[in-house]
Amino acid sequence: MQFYTRFFTISFILILLSACSSSNNTPSSRYSMRHDAAPLRAPTTLEMQDAVVVKVTKSASASRPYTVLGKSYTPMLDETGYTEEGIASWYGRKFHGYHTSNGEIYDMFAMTAAHKTLPLPSFVKVTNTSNNKSVIVRVNDRGPFHEDRVIDLSYAAAYKLGYYTHGTAKVKLEAVTLDNSTAHLTYIQVAAGSTLANIEALASRLRLDYKLPTNIVQKDDIFRLHLGPIKDAQHAQQVLTQLKQNQFKNAFLLYTQ
């Protein structure tokens, strides 16, 4: 009996030690990967669409001053007029699927970014100064915590800017709000097909259902049905949500400048 009691006591202690060891791992133990890496595929054309600039409610918790690696940061309360130049990096598979600083889920194929002090969420236009390519991203995370970097972009955004094969790029940042958004008109591409009669019939139905004009664009023997234009970005997002709920799961937003 003493042998069994001693055996179970020792086993229990070993389990406790193992648990303590696990709980004292480095912060990187939160992630399943030790080092970051690019995804196993390229972003699709749809995934590289600019983030939709809409009215948002700022995160109160993400607006509080905070300290990382011994340095304190005070988030902005209003991003209007913000511009900055510096180095951009990108983050990918290591962080994919984990929560961002304002509670959203990081998606390396979404047009998002991390910034140390911009309000969460907010929108910013990022321009690669070496090739003049631009993208609008939704800032929903904090970082990058390197002295020489001003923003951390999702992999899809870095891909669109043409520096995904490199670690960093020189960029210019410009805050985008509903007041200064360069996207004046919004369309929604609802469907595409090779039979014009079918697309025209669908267009007629959608005009009645959504009380919006339609436009059919032909390219490479494919007819694309656009709903709009819609001047209000928030209204466009509401219509898009309704379309996706009503069988048009592949619908997406388009902009004209």
CSV table of C-alpha atoms in Angstrom, one decimal:
chain,number,residue,atom,x,y,z
A,1,MET,CA,0.0,0.0,0.0
A,2,GLN,CA,2.8,2.4,0.8
A,3,PHE,CA,4.4,1.6,-2.5
A,4,TYR,CA,1.2,2.6,-4.4
A,5,THR,CA,0.7,5.7,-2.3
A,6,ARG,CA,4.3,6.8,-3.0
A,7,PHE,CA,3.9,6.0,-6.7
A,8,PHE,CA,0.7,8.1,-7.1
A,9,THR,CA,2.2,10.9,-5.0
A,10,ILE,CA,5.3,11.1,-7.2
A,11,SER,CA,3.2,10.9,-10.4
A,12,PHE,CA,1.0,13.8,-9.1
A,13,ILE,CA,4.1,15.9,-8.4
A,14,LEU,CA,5.5,15.2,-11.8
A,15,ILE,CA,2.2,16.3,-13.4
A,16,LEU,CA,2.2,19.5,-11.4
A,17,LEU,CA,5.8,20.3,-12.4
A,18,SER,CA,5.0,19.6,-16.0
A,19,ALA,CA,2.0,22.0,-15.9
A,20,CYS,CA,4.1,24.7,-14.2
A,21,SER,CA,6.7,24.3,-16.9
A,22,SER,CA,4.2,24.8,-19.6
A,23,SER,CA,2.7,27.9,-18.0
A,24,ASN,CA,6.1,29.5,-17.8
A,25,ASN,CA,6.9,29.2,-21.5
A,26,THR,CA,8.0,32.3,-23.4
A,27,PRO,CA,5.3,34.6,-24.8
A,28,SER,CA,5.7,33.0,-28.3
A,29,SER,CA,4.0,29.8,-26.8
A,30,ARG,CA,0.7,31.6,-27.6
A,31,TYR,CA,1.3,30.8,-31.2
A,32,SER,CA,1.7,27.4,-32.9
A,33,MET,CA,4.7,28.6,-35.0
A,34,ARG,CA,8.0,29.9,-33.6
A,35,HIS,CA,8.8,32.0,-36.6
A,36,ASP,CA,6.5,33.8,-39.0
A,37,ALA,CA,6.1,32.6,-42.6
A,38,ALA,CA,4.3,33.4,-45.8
A,39,PRO,CA,1.1,31.5,-46.6
A,40,LEU,CA,1.2,28.6,-49.0
A,41,ARG,CA,-0.8,30.4,-51.7
A,42,ALA,CA,-1.0,33.9,-53.2
A,43,PRO,CA,-4.0,36.1,-52.4
A,44,THR,CA,-6.9,36.1,-54.8
A,45,THR,CA,-8.0,39.1,-56.8
A,46,LEU,CA,-11.0,39.5,-54.5
A,47,GLU,CA,-8.8,39.4,-51.4
A,48,MET,CA,-6.6,42.2,-52.8
A,49,GLN,CA,-9.6,44.6,-53.0
A,50,ASP,CA,-9.0,47.7,-50.8
A,51,ALA,CA,-10.6,47.7,-47.4
A,52,VAL,CA,-14.1,49.3,-47.4
A,53,VAL,CA,-14.0,52.7,-45.6
A,54,VAL,CA,-17.1,52.8,-43.4
A,55,LYS,CA,-18.2,54.5,-40.2
A,56,VAL,CA,-16.8,52.7,-37.2
A,57,THR,CA,-16.9,52.8,-33.4
A,58,LYS,CA,-13.5,53.2,-31.9
A,59,SER,CA,-12.4,50.6,-29.4
A,60,ALA,CA,-12.3,52.2,-25.9
A,61,SER,CA,-9.9,49.6,-24.5
A,62,ALA,CA,-7.5,50.0,-27.4
A,63,SER,CA,-7.5,53.8,-26.9
A,64,ARG,CA,-5.8,53.6,-23.5
A,65,PRO,CA,-2.0,54.3,-23.1
A,66,TYR,CA,0.0,51.1,-22.9
A,67,THR,CA,3.6,49.9,-22.5
A,68,VAL,CA,5.5,47.3,-24.6
A,69,LEU,CA,9.1,46.3,-24.1
A,70,GLY,CA,9.6,49.1,-21.6
A,71,LYS,CA,8.3,51.9,-24.0
A,72,SER,CA,5.0,53.7,-23.5
A,73,TYR,CA,2.6,54.6,-26.3
A,74,THR,CA,-0.5,56.9,-26.2
A,75,PRO,CA,-3.0,56.1,-29.0
A,76,MET,CA,-4.5,58.9,-31.0
A,77,LEU,CA,-8.2,59.8,-30.4
A,78,ASP,CA,-8.7,61.2,-33.9
A,79,GLU,CA,-6.7,60.2,-37.0
A,80,THR,CA,-8.0,63.0,-39.3
A,81,GLY,CA,-5.1,64.6,-41.2
A,82,TYR,CA,-2.5,62.0,-40.1
A,83,THR,CA,0.4,61.3,-42.4
A,84,GLU,CA,3.7,59.6,-41.9
A,85,GLU,CA,6.6,58.1,-43.8
A,86,GLY,CA,8.7,55.1,-42.7
A,87,ILE,CA,9.3,51.4,-43.1
A,88,ALA,CA,6.5,48.9,-43.4
A,89,SER,CA,6.8,45.2,-42.6
A,90,TRP,CA,4.3,42.4,-42.9
A,91,TYR,CA,3.0,39.5,-40.8
A,92,GLY,CA,1.5,36.2,-41.9
A,93,ARG,CA,1.0,32.5,-40.9
A,94,LYS,CA,2.2,32.7,-37.3
A,95,PHE,CA,-0.5,35.2,-36.3
A,96,HIS,CA,-3.3,34.0,-38.7
A,97,GLY,CA,-6.4,33.1,-36.8
A,98,TYR,CA,-5.4,34.8,-33.5
A,99,HIS,CA,-7.1,37.8,-31.9
A,100,THR,CA,-5.9,41.3,-32.8
A,101,SER,CA,-5.6,44.1,-30.3
A,102,ASN,CA,-9.3,45.2,-30.7
A,103,GLY,CA,-10.7,41.7,-30.5
A,104,GLU,CA,-11.0,40.9,-34.2
A,105,ILE,CA,-9.5,37.8,-35.7
A,106,TYR,CA,-6.3,38.3,-37.8
A,107,ASP,CA,-6.6,37.1,-41.4
A,108,MET,CA,-3.4,37.3,-43.4
A,109,PHE,CA,-5.6,37.5,-46.6
A,110,ALA,CA,-7.6,40.5,-45.4
A,111,MET,CA,-6.6,44.1,-46.0
A,112,THR,CA,-5.6,44.9,-42.4
A,113,ALA,CA,-2.7,46.4,-40.5
A,114,ALA,CA,-1.1,47.0,-37.1
A,115,HIS,CA,0.0,50.4,-36.0
A,116,LYS,CA,1.3,51.6,-32.6
A,117,THR,CA,-1.0,54.6,-32.1
A,118,LEU,CA,-3.7,55.0,-34.7
A,119,PRO,CA,-7.2,54.5,-33.4
A,120,LEU,CA,-8.6,50.9,-33.6
A,121,PRO,CA,-10.2,50.5,-36.0
A,122,SER,CA,-9.3,53.1,-38.5
A,123,PHE,CA,-8.4,53.2,-42.2
A,124,VAL,CA,-5.1,54.3,-43.8
A,125,LYS,CA,-3.8,54.5,-47.4
A,126,VAL,CA,-0.4,52.9,-47.7
A,127,THR,CA,1.8,53.8,-50.7
A,128,ASN,CA,5.0,52.0,-51.6
A,129,THR,CA,7.3,54.9,-52.5
A,130,SER,CA,9.5,52.7,-54.6
A,131,ASN,CA,6.8,51.7,-57.1
A,132,ASN,CA,3.9,54.0,-56.2
A,133,LYS,CA,1.5,51.1,-55.6
A,134,SER,CA,-1.2,51.9,-53.0
A,135,VAL,CA,-3.6,50.0,-50.8
A,136,ILE,CA,-6.3,51.0,-48.2
A,137,VAL,CA,-6.2,48.9,-45.1
A,138,ARG,CA,-8.2,48.6,-41.9
A,139,VAL,CA,-6.0,49.1,-38.9
A,140,ASN,CA,-7.1,46.7,-36.2
A,141,ASP,CA,-4.0,45.7,-34.3
A,142,ARG,CA,-1.0,47.1,-32.4
A,143,GLY,CA,2.6,46.9,-33.6
A,144,PRO,CA,5.1,46.7,-35.0
A,145,PHE,CA,7.3,47.2,-32.0
A,146,HIS,CA,10.5,48.0,-33.8
A,147,GLU,CA,12.0,51.5,-33.7
A,148,ASP,CA,12.5,51.6,-37.5
A,149,ARG,CA,9.0,50.5,-38.5
A,150,VAL,CA,5.8,52.4,-38.7
A,151,ILE,CA,3.3,49.8,-39.8
A,152,ASP,CA,2.8,46.0,-40.1
A,153,LEU,CA,0.6,45.0,-43.0
A,154,SER,CA,-1.2,41.8,-43.7
A,155,TYR,CA,0.4,39.5,-46.2
A,156,ALA,CA,-2.3,40.3,-48.8
A,157,ALA,CA,-1.6,44.0,-48.4
A,158,ALA,CA,2.2,43.5,-48.7
A,159,TYR,CA,1.6,41.3,-51.8
A,160,LYS,CA,-0.5,44.1,-53.4
A,161,LEU,CA,2.2,46.6,-52.7
A,162,GLY,CA,4.9,44.4,-54.2
A,163,TYR,CA,7.2,43.8,-51.3
A,164,TYR,CA,5.9,40.4,-50.1
A,165,THR,CA,9.2,38.7,-51.1
A,166,HIS,CA,11.1,41.2,-49.0
A,167,GLY,CA,10.9,41.9,-45.3
A,168,THR,CA,10.2,45.6,-45.5
A,169,ALA,CA,9.5,48.6,-47.8
A,170,LYS,CA,9.6,52.4,-47.6
A,171,VAL,CA,6.0,53.6,-47.4
A,172,LYS,CA,3.9,56.7,-47.0
A,173,LEU,CA,0.8,56.6,-44.7
A,174,GLU,CA,-2.3,58.8,-45.0
A,175,ALA,CA,-5.4,58.4,-42.8
A,176,VAL,CA,-8.6,57.8,-44.8
A,177,THR,CA,-11.9,58.9,-43.3
A,178,LEU,CA,-15.4,59.1,-44.9
A,179,ASP,CA,-14.8,62.8,-45.4
A,180,ASN,CA,-11.6,62.4,-47.4
A,181,SER,CA,-12.1,58.9,-48.9
A,182,THR,CA,-11.1,58.8,-52.6
A,183,ALA,CA,-13.7,56.2,-53.3
A,184,HIS,CA,-16.5,58.5,-54.5
A,185,LEU,CA,-18.8,55.8,-56.0
A,186,THR,CA,-19.3,52.2,-55.0
A,187,TYR,CA,-20.5,49.3,-57.1
A,188,ILE,CA,-21.2,45.8,-56.1
A,189,GLN,CA,-20.4,43.0,-58.6
A,190,VAL,CA,-23.1,40.5,-58.0
A,191,ALA,CA,-22.6,37.8,-60.6
A,192,ALA,CA,-20.9,36.9,-63.8
A,193,GLY,CA,-21.8,34.6,-66.7
A,194,SER,CA,-21.4,33.8,-70.3
A,195,THR,CA,-25.1,34.1,-71.2
A,196,LEU,CA,-26.3,37.7,-71.6
A,197,ALA,CA,-30.0,36.9,-71.4
A,198,ASN,CA,-29.5,35.3,-67.9
A,199,ILE,CA,-27.5,38.3,-66.6
A,200,GLU,CA,-30.1,40.7,-68.0
A,201,ALA,CA,-33.0,38.8,-66.3
A,202,LEU,CA,-31.0,38.9,-63.0
A,203,ALA,CA,-30.4,42.6,-63.4
A,204,SER,CA,-34.1,43.3,-63.9
A,205,ARG,CA,-34.9,41.4,-60.7
A,206,LEU,CA,-32.2,43.1,-58.6
A,207,ARG,CA,-33.3,46.6,-59.7
A,208,LEU,CA,-36.8,45.8,-58.3
A,209,ASP,CA,-35.5,44.1,-55.2
A,210,TYR,CA,-32.9,46.7,-54.1
A,211,LYS,CA,-34.2,49.8,-55.8
A,212,LEU,CA,-30.7,50.5,-57.3
A,213,PRO,CA,-29.5,50.8,-60.9
A,214,THR,CA,-27.6,48.0,-62.6
A,215,ASN,CA,-24.8,47.9,-65.1
A,216,ILE,CA,-23.6,45.0,-67.2
A,217,VAL,CA,-19.9,45.0,-68.3
A,218,GLN,CA,-18.5,42.6,-70.9
A,219,LYS,CA,-14.9,41.5,-70.8
A,220,ASP,CA,-13.3,38.3,-72.3
A,221,ASP,CA,-16.7,36.9,-73.3
A,222,ILE,CA,-18.0,37.2,-69.7
A,223,PHE,CA,-20.8,39.4,-68.7
A,224,ARG,CA,-20.4,41.0,-65.2
A,225,LEU,CA,-23.5,42.4,-63.4
A,226,HIS,CA,-22.8,45.5,-61.3
A,227,LEU,CA,-25.3,46.9,-58.8
A,228,GLY,CA,-25.0,50.6,-58.2
A,229,PRO,CA,-23.5,53.2,-58.0
A,230,ILE,CA,-24.0,53.6,-54.3
A,231,LYS,CA,-22.5,56.9,-52.9
A,232,ASP,CA,-22.7,55.9,-49.2
A,233,ALA,CA,-20.1,53.3,-48.3
A,234,GLN,CA,-22.0,52.1,-45.3
A,235,HIS,CA,-25.2,51.6,-47.4
A,236,ALA,CA,-23.1,49.6,-49.9
A,237,GLN,CA,-21.8,47.4,-47.1
A,238,GLN,CA,-25.4,46.8,-46.0
A,239,VAL,CA,-26.5,45.9,-49.5
A,240,LEU,CA,-23.5,43.6,-49.9
A,241,THR,CA,-24.5,41.8,-46.6
A,242,GLN,CA,-28.0,41.3,-47.9
A,243,LEU,CA,-26.8,39.9,-51.2
A,244,LYS,CA,-24.5,37.4,-49.5
A,245,GLN,CA,-27.4,36.2,-47.4
A,246,ASN,CA,-29.6,35.9,-50.5
A,247,GLN,CA,-27.6,33.4,-52.5
A,248,PHE,CA,-25.0,35.8,-53.9
A,249,LYS,CA,-22.1,34.6,-51.7
A,250,ASN,CA,-19.4,35.7,-54.2
A,251,ALA,CA,-20.6,39.3,-54.5
A,252,PHE,CA,-17.9,42.0,-53.7
A,253,LEU,CA,-17.4,45.7,-53.7
A,254,LEU,CA,-15.9,47.8,-56.5
A,255,TYR,CA,-14.9,51.5,-56.5
A,256,THR,CA,-14.5,54.2,-59.0
A,257,GLN,CA,-12.2,57.2,-58.2
